[in-house]
PDB file of C-alpha atoms in Angstrom:
ATOM      1  CA  MET W   1      -6.298  17.195   5.870  1.00 37.00           C
ATOM      2  CA  THR W   2      -8.963  15.292   4.154  1.00 38.00           C
ATOM      3  CA  HIS W   3     -11.141  12.606   6.095  1.00 37.00           C
ATOM      4  CA  LEU W   4      -9.437   9.477   3.603  1.00 38.00           C
ATOM      5  CA  THR W   5      -5.903  11.148   4.512  1.00 34.00           C
ATOM      6  CA  ARG W   6      -6.566  10.956   8.126  1.00 35.00           C
ATOM      7  CA  THR W   7      -8.273   7.619   8.332  1.00 34.00           C
ATOM      8  CA  LEU W   8      -5.404   6.190   6.656  1.00 34.00           C
ATOM      9  CA  LEU W   9      -2.747   7.497   8.725  1.00 31.00           C
ATOM     10  CA  LEU W  10      -4.012   5.714  11.565  1.00 33.00           C
ATOM     11  CA  PRO W  11      -2.709   2.385  13.257  1.00 32.00           C
ATOM     12  CA  LEU W  12      -3.830  -0.108  11.127  1.00 34.00           C
ATOM     13  CA  THR W  13      -3.175  -2.812   7.897  1.00 35.00           C
ATOM     14  CA  LEU W  14      -3.607  -6.385   6.461  1.00 36.00           C
ATOM     15  CA  MET W  15      -2.054  -8.219   3.782  1.00 36.00           C
ATOM     16  CA  ALA W  16      -3.088  -9.803   0.295  1.00 38.00           C
ATOM     17  CA  LEU W  17      -6.402 -11.115  -0.063  1.00 38.00           C
ATOM     18  CA  THR W  18      -8.100 -14.253  -1.917  1.00 39.00           C
ATOM     19  CA  PRO W  19     -12.208 -13.276  -2.253  1.00 40.00           C
ATOM     20  CA  SER W  20     -14.766 -16.190  -2.286  1.00 42.00           C
ATOM     21  CA  ALA W  21     -18.227 -15.762  -2.825  1.00 45.00           C
ATOM     22  CA  LEU W  22     -19.205 -14.975   0.730  1.00 62.00           C
ATOM     23  CA  ALA W  23     -15.746 -13.453   2.102  1.00 74.00           C
ATOM     24  CA  THR W  24     -13.032 -11.815   1.778  1.00 82.00           C
ATOM     25  CA  GLY W  25     -10.018 -14.135   3.490  1.00 85.00           C
ATOM     26  CA  ILE W  26      -6.681 -11.704   4.461  1.00 87.00           C
ATOM     27  CA  ARG W  27      -3.831 -14.004   5.488  1.00 90.00           C
ATOM     28  CA  GLY W  28      -0.681 -12.426   7.806  1.00 92.00           C
ATOM     29  CA  THR W  29       2.421 -12.715   8.818  1.00 93.00           C
ATOM     30  CA  LEU W  30       4.318 -11.265  11.884  1.00 93.00           C
ATOM     31  CA  GLY W  31       7.739 -10.020  11.446  1.00 93.00           C
ATOM     32  CA  ASN W  32       8.542  -9.606  14.935  1.00 91.00           C
ATOM     33  CA  PRO W  33       6.446 -12.373  17.116  1.00 90.00           C
ATOM     34  CA  GLY W  34       8.676 -12.428  19.557  1.00 89.00           C
ATOM     35  CA  ASP W  35       7.268  -9.148  21.278  1.00 90.00           C
ATOM     36  CA  VAL W  36       3.819 -10.944  20.998  1.00 89.00           C
ATOM     37  CA  ALA W  37       4.808 -13.035  24.072  1.00 88.00           C
ATOM     38  CA  ARG W  38       6.955 -10.215  25.906  1.00 89.00           C
ATOM     39  CA  LEU W  39       3.403  -8.240  25.639  1.00 91.00           C
ATOM     40  CA  MET W  40       0.921 -10.588  26.052  1.00 92.00           C
ATOM     41  CA  GLY W  41       2.492 -12.804  28.440  1.00 89.00           C
ATOM     42  CA  ARG W  42       1.793 -16.478  26.588  1.00 81.00           C
ATOM     43  CA  THR W  43       1.559 -16.830  22.548  1.00 79.00           C
ATOM     44  CA  ASP W  44      -1.414 -19.790  22.289  1.00 84.00           C
ATOM     45  CA  SER W  45      -5.301 -18.639  22.381  1.00 89.00           C
ATOM     46  CA  VAL W  46      -4.188 -14.980  20.739  1.00 92.00           C
ATOM     47  CA  PHE W  47      -6.816 -13.927  18.387  1.00 92.00           C
ATOM     48  CA  VAL W  48      -6.174 -10.978  16.116  1.00 93.00           C
ATOM     49  CA  LEU W  49      -9.401  -8.642  15.620  1.00 90.00           C
ATOM     50  CA  PHE W  50      -9.461  -6.212  12.756  1.00 87.00           C
ATOM     51  CA  GLY W  51     -12.309  -3.299  13.354  1.00 82.00           C
ATOM     52  CA  SER W  52     -12.756   0.467  14.116  1.00 81.00           C
ATOM     53  CA  PHE W  53     -12.635   2.341  17.130  1.00 78.00           C
ATOM     54  CA  THR W  54     -14.560   5.117  15.356  1.00 78.00           C
ATOM     55  CA  GLN W  55     -17.996   2.803  15.030  1.00 77.00           C
ATOM     56  CA  SER W  56     -17.101   0.897  17.618  1.00 78.00           C
ATOM     57  CA  SER W  57     -17.261  -2.662  15.608  1.00 79.00           C
ATOM     58  CA  VAL W  58     -14.663  -5.296  14.182  1.00 83.00           C
ATOM     59  CA  VAL W  59     -15.306  -6.661  11.062  1.00 83.00           C
ATOM     60  CA  GLY W  60     -12.950  -9.984  11.248  1.00 85.00           C
ATOM     61  CA  ARG W  61     -10.963 -11.853  13.327  1.00 87.00           C
ATOM     62  CA  GLY W  62      -8.505 -14.936  13.752  1.00 89.00           C
ATOM     63  CA  GLU W  63      -6.160 -17.135  15.797  1.00 91.00           C
ATOM     64  CA  LEU W  64      -3.203 -16.290  15.899  1.00 93.00           C
ATOM     65  CA  LYS W  65      -0.519 -19.584  15.201  1.00 92.00           C
ATOM     66  CA  ASP W  66       3.184 -19.658  15.024  1.00 91.00           C
ATOM     67  CA  GLY W  67       3.567 -16.268  13.958  1.00 91.00           C
ATOM     68  CA  GLN W  68       0.606 -16.309  11.085  1.00 93.00           C
ATOM     69  CA  PHE W  69      -3.356 -15.554  11.130  1.00 93.00           C
ATOM     70  CA  PHE W  70      -5.720 -16.020   8.958  1.00 92.00           C
ATOM     71  CA  LEU W  71      -9.187 -13.568   8.666  1.00 87.00           C
ATOM     72  CA  ASP W  72     -12.333 -14.265   7.082  1.00 81.00           C
ATOM     73  CA  ILE W  73     -14.388 -11.600   6.505  1.00 82.00           C
ATOM     74  CA  PRO W  74     -17.997 -11.746   5.485  1.00 76.00           C
ATOM     75  CA  ASP W  75     -18.532  -9.626   2.370  1.00 74.00           C
ATOM     76  CA  ARG W  76     -22.041  -8.699   3.325  1.00 74.00           C
ATOM     77  CA  GLN W  77     -21.767  -7.732   6.802  1.00 75.00           C
ATOM     78  CA  ALA W  78     -23.754  -4.593   8.262  1.00 77.00           C
ATOM     79  CA  LEU W  79     -21.127  -1.704   7.942  1.00 84.00           C
ATOM     80  CA  LYS W  80     -21.898   1.466   9.027  1.00 85.00           C
ATOM     81  CA  LEU W  81     -20.253   3.259   5.720  1.00 91.00           C
ATOM     82  CA  GLN W  82     -19.914   6.731   5.195  1.00 91.00           C
ATOM     83  CA  PRO W  83     -19.770   9.127   1.759  1.00 93.00           C
ATOM     84  CA  PHE W  84     -16.243   8.881   0.746  1.00 90.00           C
ATOM     85  CA  GLU W  85     -14.420  12.849   1.246  1.00 86.00           C
ATOM     86  CA  ALA W  86     -11.659  13.788  -0.605  1.00 80.00           C
ATOM     87  CA  CYS W  87      -9.376  17.091  -0.625  1.00 88.00           C
ATOM     88  CA  ASP W  88      -9.917  19.317  -3.696  1.00 91.00           C
ATOM     89  CA  GLY W  89      -8.123  17.741  -6.625  1.00 92.00           C
ATOM     90  CA  VAL W  90      -9.103  14.173  -6.035  1.00 93.00           C
ATOM     91  CA  SER W  91     -12.473  12.600  -6.470  1.00 88.00           C
ATOM     92  CA  PRO W  92     -13.914   9.413  -7.502  1.00 93.00           C
ATOM     93  CA  SER W  93     -15.436   8.567 -10.742  1.00 94.00           C
ATOM     94  CA  GLN W  94     -18.675   8.069  -9.186  1.00 92.00           C
ATOM     95  CA  PRO W  95     -19.983   9.086  -5.460  1.00 93.00           C
ATOM     96  CA  ILE W  96     -19.079   5.867  -3.287  1.00 95.00           C
ATOM     97  CA  ARG W  97     -19.931   5.064   0.444  1.00 94.00           C
ATOM     98  CA  VAL W  98     -16.913   3.665   2.311  1.00 94.00           C
ATOM     99  CA  TYR W  99     -15.629   1.983   5.892  1.00 89.00           C
ATOM    100  CA  GLN W 100     -12.104   1.961   6.811  1.00 85.00           C
ATOM    101  CA  THR W 101     -10.943  -0.047   9.614  1.00 82.00           C
ATOM    102  CA  GLU W 102      -8.319   1.894  11.999  1.00 77.00           C
ATOM    103  CA  THR W 103      -7.026  -0.627  14.047  1.00 84.00           C
ATOM    104  CA  ILE W 104      -5.618  -3.967  14.467  1.00 90.00           C
ATOM    105  CA  LEU W 105      -5.352  -5.547  17.909  1.00 91.00           C
ATOM    106  CA  LEU W 106      -4.052  -9.202  19.357  1.00 93.00           C
ATOM    107  CA  TYR W 107      -6.685 -10.524  22.089  1.00 93.00           C
ATOM    108  CA  ASN W 108      -6.213 -13.165  24.759  1.00 92.00           C
ATOM    109  CA  GLN W 109      -9.939 -14.294  26.265  1.00 89.00           C
ATOM    110  CA  GLN W 110      -8.237 -16.172  29.106  1.00 90.00           C
ATOM    111  CA  LEU W 111      -6.185 -13.309  29.972  1.00 93.00           C
ATOM    112  CA  ASN W 112      -8.527 -10.890  29.276  1.00 93.00           C
ATOM    113  CA  ARG W 113      -5.780  -8.956  28.095  1.00 94.00           C
ATOM    114  CA  ALA W 114      -5.659  -6.905  24.089  1.00 93.00           C
ATOM    115  CA  ILE W 115      -2.095  -5.799  23.104  1.00 94.00           C
ATOM    116  CA  GLY W 116      -1.783  -3.487  19.764  1.00 91.00           C
ATOM    117  CA  PRO W 117      -1.799  -1.955  17.396  1.00 91.00           C
ATOM    118  CA  LEU W 118      -0.419  -4.103  14.278  1.00 92.00           C
ATOM    119  CA  ILE W 119       0.822  -2.648  10.932  1.00 93.00           C
ATOM    120  CA  GLN W 120       1.306  -4.013   7.641  1.00 93.00           C
ATOM    121  CA  ALA W 121       4.858  -2.172   6.529  1.00 95.00           C
ATOM    122  CA  ASP W 122       7.698  -2.544   5.431  1.00 93.00           C
ATOM    123  CA  SER W 123       9.770  -2.255   8.389  1.00 91.00           C
ATOM    124  CA  ALA W 124       8.112  -1.640  12.389  1.00 88.00           C
ATOM    125  CA  LYS W 125       9.250   1.557  12.702  1.00 85.00           C
ATOM    126  CA  ASP W 126       9.146   4.475  10.537  1.00 86.00           C
ATOM    127  CA  PRO W 127       7.842   2.454   7.770  1.00 91.00           C
ATOM    128  CA  THR W 128       7.636   4.334   4.140  1.00 93.00           C
ATOM    129  CA  LEU W 129       4.881   1.909   2.635  1.00 95.00           C
ATOM    130  CA  VAL W 130       1.947   0.739   4.716  1.00 94.00           C
ATOM    131  CA  VAL W 131      -1.223  -1.061   4.121  1.00 93.00           C
ATOM    132  CA  ARG W 132      -4.866  -0.081   4.368  1.00 87.00           C
ATOM    133  CA  TRP W 133      -7.889  -1.441   4.007  1.00 89.00           C
ATOM    134  CA  MET W 134     -11.420   0.118   2.628  1.00 90.00           C
ATOM    135  CA  TYR W 135     -14.809  -1.211   2.329  1.00 91.00           C
ATOM    136  CA  SER W 136     -16.652   0.292  -0.761  1.00 94.00           C
ATOM    137  CA  ASP W 137     -20.425  -0.264  -1.746  1.00 93.00           C
ATOM    138  CA  ARG W 138     -19.606   0.045  -5.673  1.00 94.00           C
ATOM    139  CA  PRO W 139     -16.473  -0.033  -8.036  1.00 96.00           C
ATOM    140  CA  ALA W 140     -14.779   3.702  -8.889  1.00 96.00           C
ATOM    141  CA  THR W 141     -11.747   4.734  -9.782  1.00 96.00           C
ATOM    142  CA  VAL W 142     -10.096   7.979  -7.130  1.00 96.00           C
ATOM    143  CA  SER W 143      -7.562   9.897  -9.038  1.00 94.00           C
ATOM    144  CA  GLY W 144      -5.763  13.027  -8.687  1.00 94.00           C
ATOM    145  CA  ARG W 145      -3.765  15.363  -6.742  1.00 94.00           C
ATOM    146  CA  CYS W 146      -4.726  17.223  -3.678  1.00 93.00           C
ATOM    147  CA  THR W 147      -4.808  21.159  -4.178  1.00 91.00           C
ATOM    148  CA  GLY W 148      -1.760  22.712  -2.267  1.00 88.00           C
ATOM    149  CA  LEU W 149      -0.298  18.939  -0.953  1.00 88.00           C
ATOM    150  CA  ASN W 150       2.185  16.784  -2.445  1.00 89.00           C
ATOM    151  CA  THR W 151      -0.454  14.144  -1.633  1.00 92.00           C
ATOM    152  CA  ARG W 152      -1.265  11.940  -4.948  1.00 94.00           C
ATOM    153  CA  TYR W 153      -3.947   9.094  -5.325  1.00 95.00           C
ATOM    154  CA  ASP W 154      -3.883   6.312  -8.163  1.00 95.00           C
ATOM    155  CA  LEU W 155      -7.161   3.678  -6.744  1.00 95.00           C
ATOM    156  CA  THR W 156      -8.912   1.397  -8.760  1.00 96.00           C
ATOM    157  CA  LEU W 157     -11.716   0.472  -6.382  1.00 96.00           C
ATOM    158  CA  LYS W 158     -13.593  -3.107  -6.507  1.00 93.00           C
ATOM    159  CA  ALA W 159     -17.374  -3.269  -4.354  1.00 92.00           C
ATOM    160  CA  GLY W 160     -15.776  -4.821  -1.417  1.00 89.00           C
ATOM    161  CA  TRP W 161     -12.732  -4.914   0.516  1.00 89.00           C
ATOM    162  CA  ASN W 162      -9.687  -3.593  -1.296  1.00 92.00           C
ATOM    163  CA  ALA W 163      -6.079  -2.983   0.310  1.00 92.00           C
ATOM    164  CA  VAL W 164      -4.605   0.325   0.255  1.00 94.00           C
ATOM    165  CA  LEU W 165      -0.875   0.821   0.008  1.00 95.00           C
ATOM    166  CA  ALA W 166       0.188   4.101   1.390  1.00 93.00           C
ATOM    167  CA  ALA W 167       3.916   5.260   0.102  1.00 95.00           C
ATOM    168  CA  THR W 168       5.750   7.845   1.747  1.00 92.00           C
ATOM    169  CA  SER W 169       8.080   9.887  -0.317  1.00 83.00           C
ATOM    170  CA  ALA W 170      12.003   9.469   0.218  1.00 78.00           C
ATOM    171  CA  SER W 171      11.926  13.204   1.886  1.00 76.00           C
ATOM    172  CA  GLY W 172       9.148  12.102   4.130  1.00 73.00           C
ATOM    173  CA  ILE W 173       6.593  15.086   2.691  1.00 80.00           C
ATOM    174  CA  GLY W 174       4.318  13.274   0.145  1.00 86.00           C
ATOM    175  CA  GLN W 175       2.465  10.347  -0.092  1.00 91.00           C
ATOM    176  CA  THR W 176       1.122   8.487  -2.941  1.00 94.00           C
ATOM    177  CA  TYR W 177      -2.195   6.071  -2.423  1.00 95.00           C
ATOM    178  CA  THR W 178      -2.075   3.396  -4.926  1.00 96.00           C
ATOM    179  CA  ASN W 179      -3.783  -0.429  -5.083  1.00 95.00           C
ATOM    180  CA  VAL W 180      -1.430  -3.321  -3.251  1.00 93.00           C
ATOM    181  CA  HIS W 181       0.862  -5.070  -5.598  1.00 85.00           C
ATOM    182  CA  GLN W 182       3.342  -6.628  -3.028  1.00 82.00           C
ATOM    183  CA  ALA W 183       3.139  -8.832   0.576  1.00 86.00           C
ATOM    184  CA  LEU W 184       3.912  -6.878   3.588  1.00 93.00           C
ATOM    185  CA  PRO W 185       4.728  -8.685   6.830  1.00 94.00           C
ATOM    186  CA  TYR W 186       2.532  -7.460   9.966  1.00 94.00           C
ATOM    187  CA  TRP W 187       4.823  -6.217  13.041  1.00 94.00           C
ATOM    188  CA  LEU W 188       3.339  -5.464  16.438  1.00 91.00           C
ATOM    189  CA  ASN W 189       4.039  -1.553  16.609  1.00 87.00           C
ATOM    190  CA  GLY W 190       3.398  -0.268  19.726  1.00 80.00           C
ATOM    191  CA  ASP W 191       3.636  -1.065  23.590  1.00 81.00           C
ATOM    192  CA  PHE W 192      -0.353  -0.688  24.000  1.00 85.00           C
ATOM    193  CA  ARG W 193      -1.785  -2.996  26.510  1.00 90.00           C
ATOM    194  CA  PHE W 194      -4.959  -3.425  28.037  1.00 89.00           C
ATOM    195  CA  ASP W 195      -5.154  -6.134  30.717  1.00 92.00           C
ATOM    196  CA  ARG W 196      -9.209  -5.791  31.464  1.00 92.00           C
ATOM    197  CA  ALA W 197     -10.007  -5.610  27.792  1.00 91.00           C
ATOM    198  CA  ARG W 198     -13.977  -6.591  28.374  1.00 90.00           C
ATOM    199  CA  SER W 199     -14.263  -3.334  30.425  1.00 90.00           C
ATOM    200  CA  THR W 200     -11.953  -0.901  28.497  1.00 86.00           C
ATOM    201  CA  LEU W 201     -12.436  -1.855  24.940  1.00 84.00           C
ATOM    202  CA  PRO W 202     -15.850  -1.224  23.062  1.00 81.00           C
ATOM    203  CA  ALA W 203     -18.579  -4.331  23.946  1.00 83.00           C
ATOM    204  CA  ALA W 204     -19.026  -4.901  20.321  1.00 77.00           C
ATOM    205  CA  PHE W 205     -15.282  -5.717  19.797  1.00 80.00           C
ATOM    206  CA  PHE W 206     -15.670  -9.201  21.195  1.00 80.00           C
ATOM    207  CA  ASP W 207     -19.415  -9.861  19.555  1.00 72.00           C
ATOM    208  CA  ALA W 208     -19.476 -11.992  16.150  1.00 63.00           C
ATOM    209  CA  PRO W 209     -19.744  -9.386  12.791  1.00 62.00           C
ATOM    210  CA  ARG W 210     -23.346  -8.998  12.490  1.00 60.00           C
ATOM    211  CA  THR W 211     -24.043 -10.086   8.447  1.00 55.00           C
ATOM    212  CA  LEU W 212     -27.115  -8.724   6.445  1.00 47.00           C
ATOM    213  CA  THR W 213     -29.474 -11.481   5.870  1.00 40.00           C
ATOM    214  CA  ARG W 214     -30.937 -10.259   2.619  1.00 36.00           C
TER     215      ARG W 214
END
């Protein structure tokens, strides 16, 4: 299993983006808001954290209101980019460096409680369509089929944030990664609950995203 495939299978995700000169806006709607109240204990002052456990960072955060949220993600963040690694049979049109989000959590500062993860998908349980987010340092295409695997890529990446759709075949033994062309809801997909979040999660999760000054 390749680095990209491993990362894309982690529980994260988001929705359609509205780019601006300085940031990428990501808007989402929860499909099961009642589960937030059950796990969080309250529905006010809840924030969405969009980040990576592997790199101990959050690249965006926004308040959850009435089951909806908006994340304003700076395009020029000091991200820890890594070389894109593809399986045999799949390669980008040119060498690229990428950053991939892994987890979306909900956090309440007053309770010091985090719950999650959220996924953007066609359903909360056993989804066949799941959206992932990846930052690329330059435009590129990624295409091909993994040697010996029923895994295909047909991606066109722009410089900056890209929404990637992972579609599982009806048989459940094959996946195709393409660009996103449809809006999907977000789902609270687990019962993870951290009651002492600031002493449990990486400290960087509670800092403002660091942007480049040049």
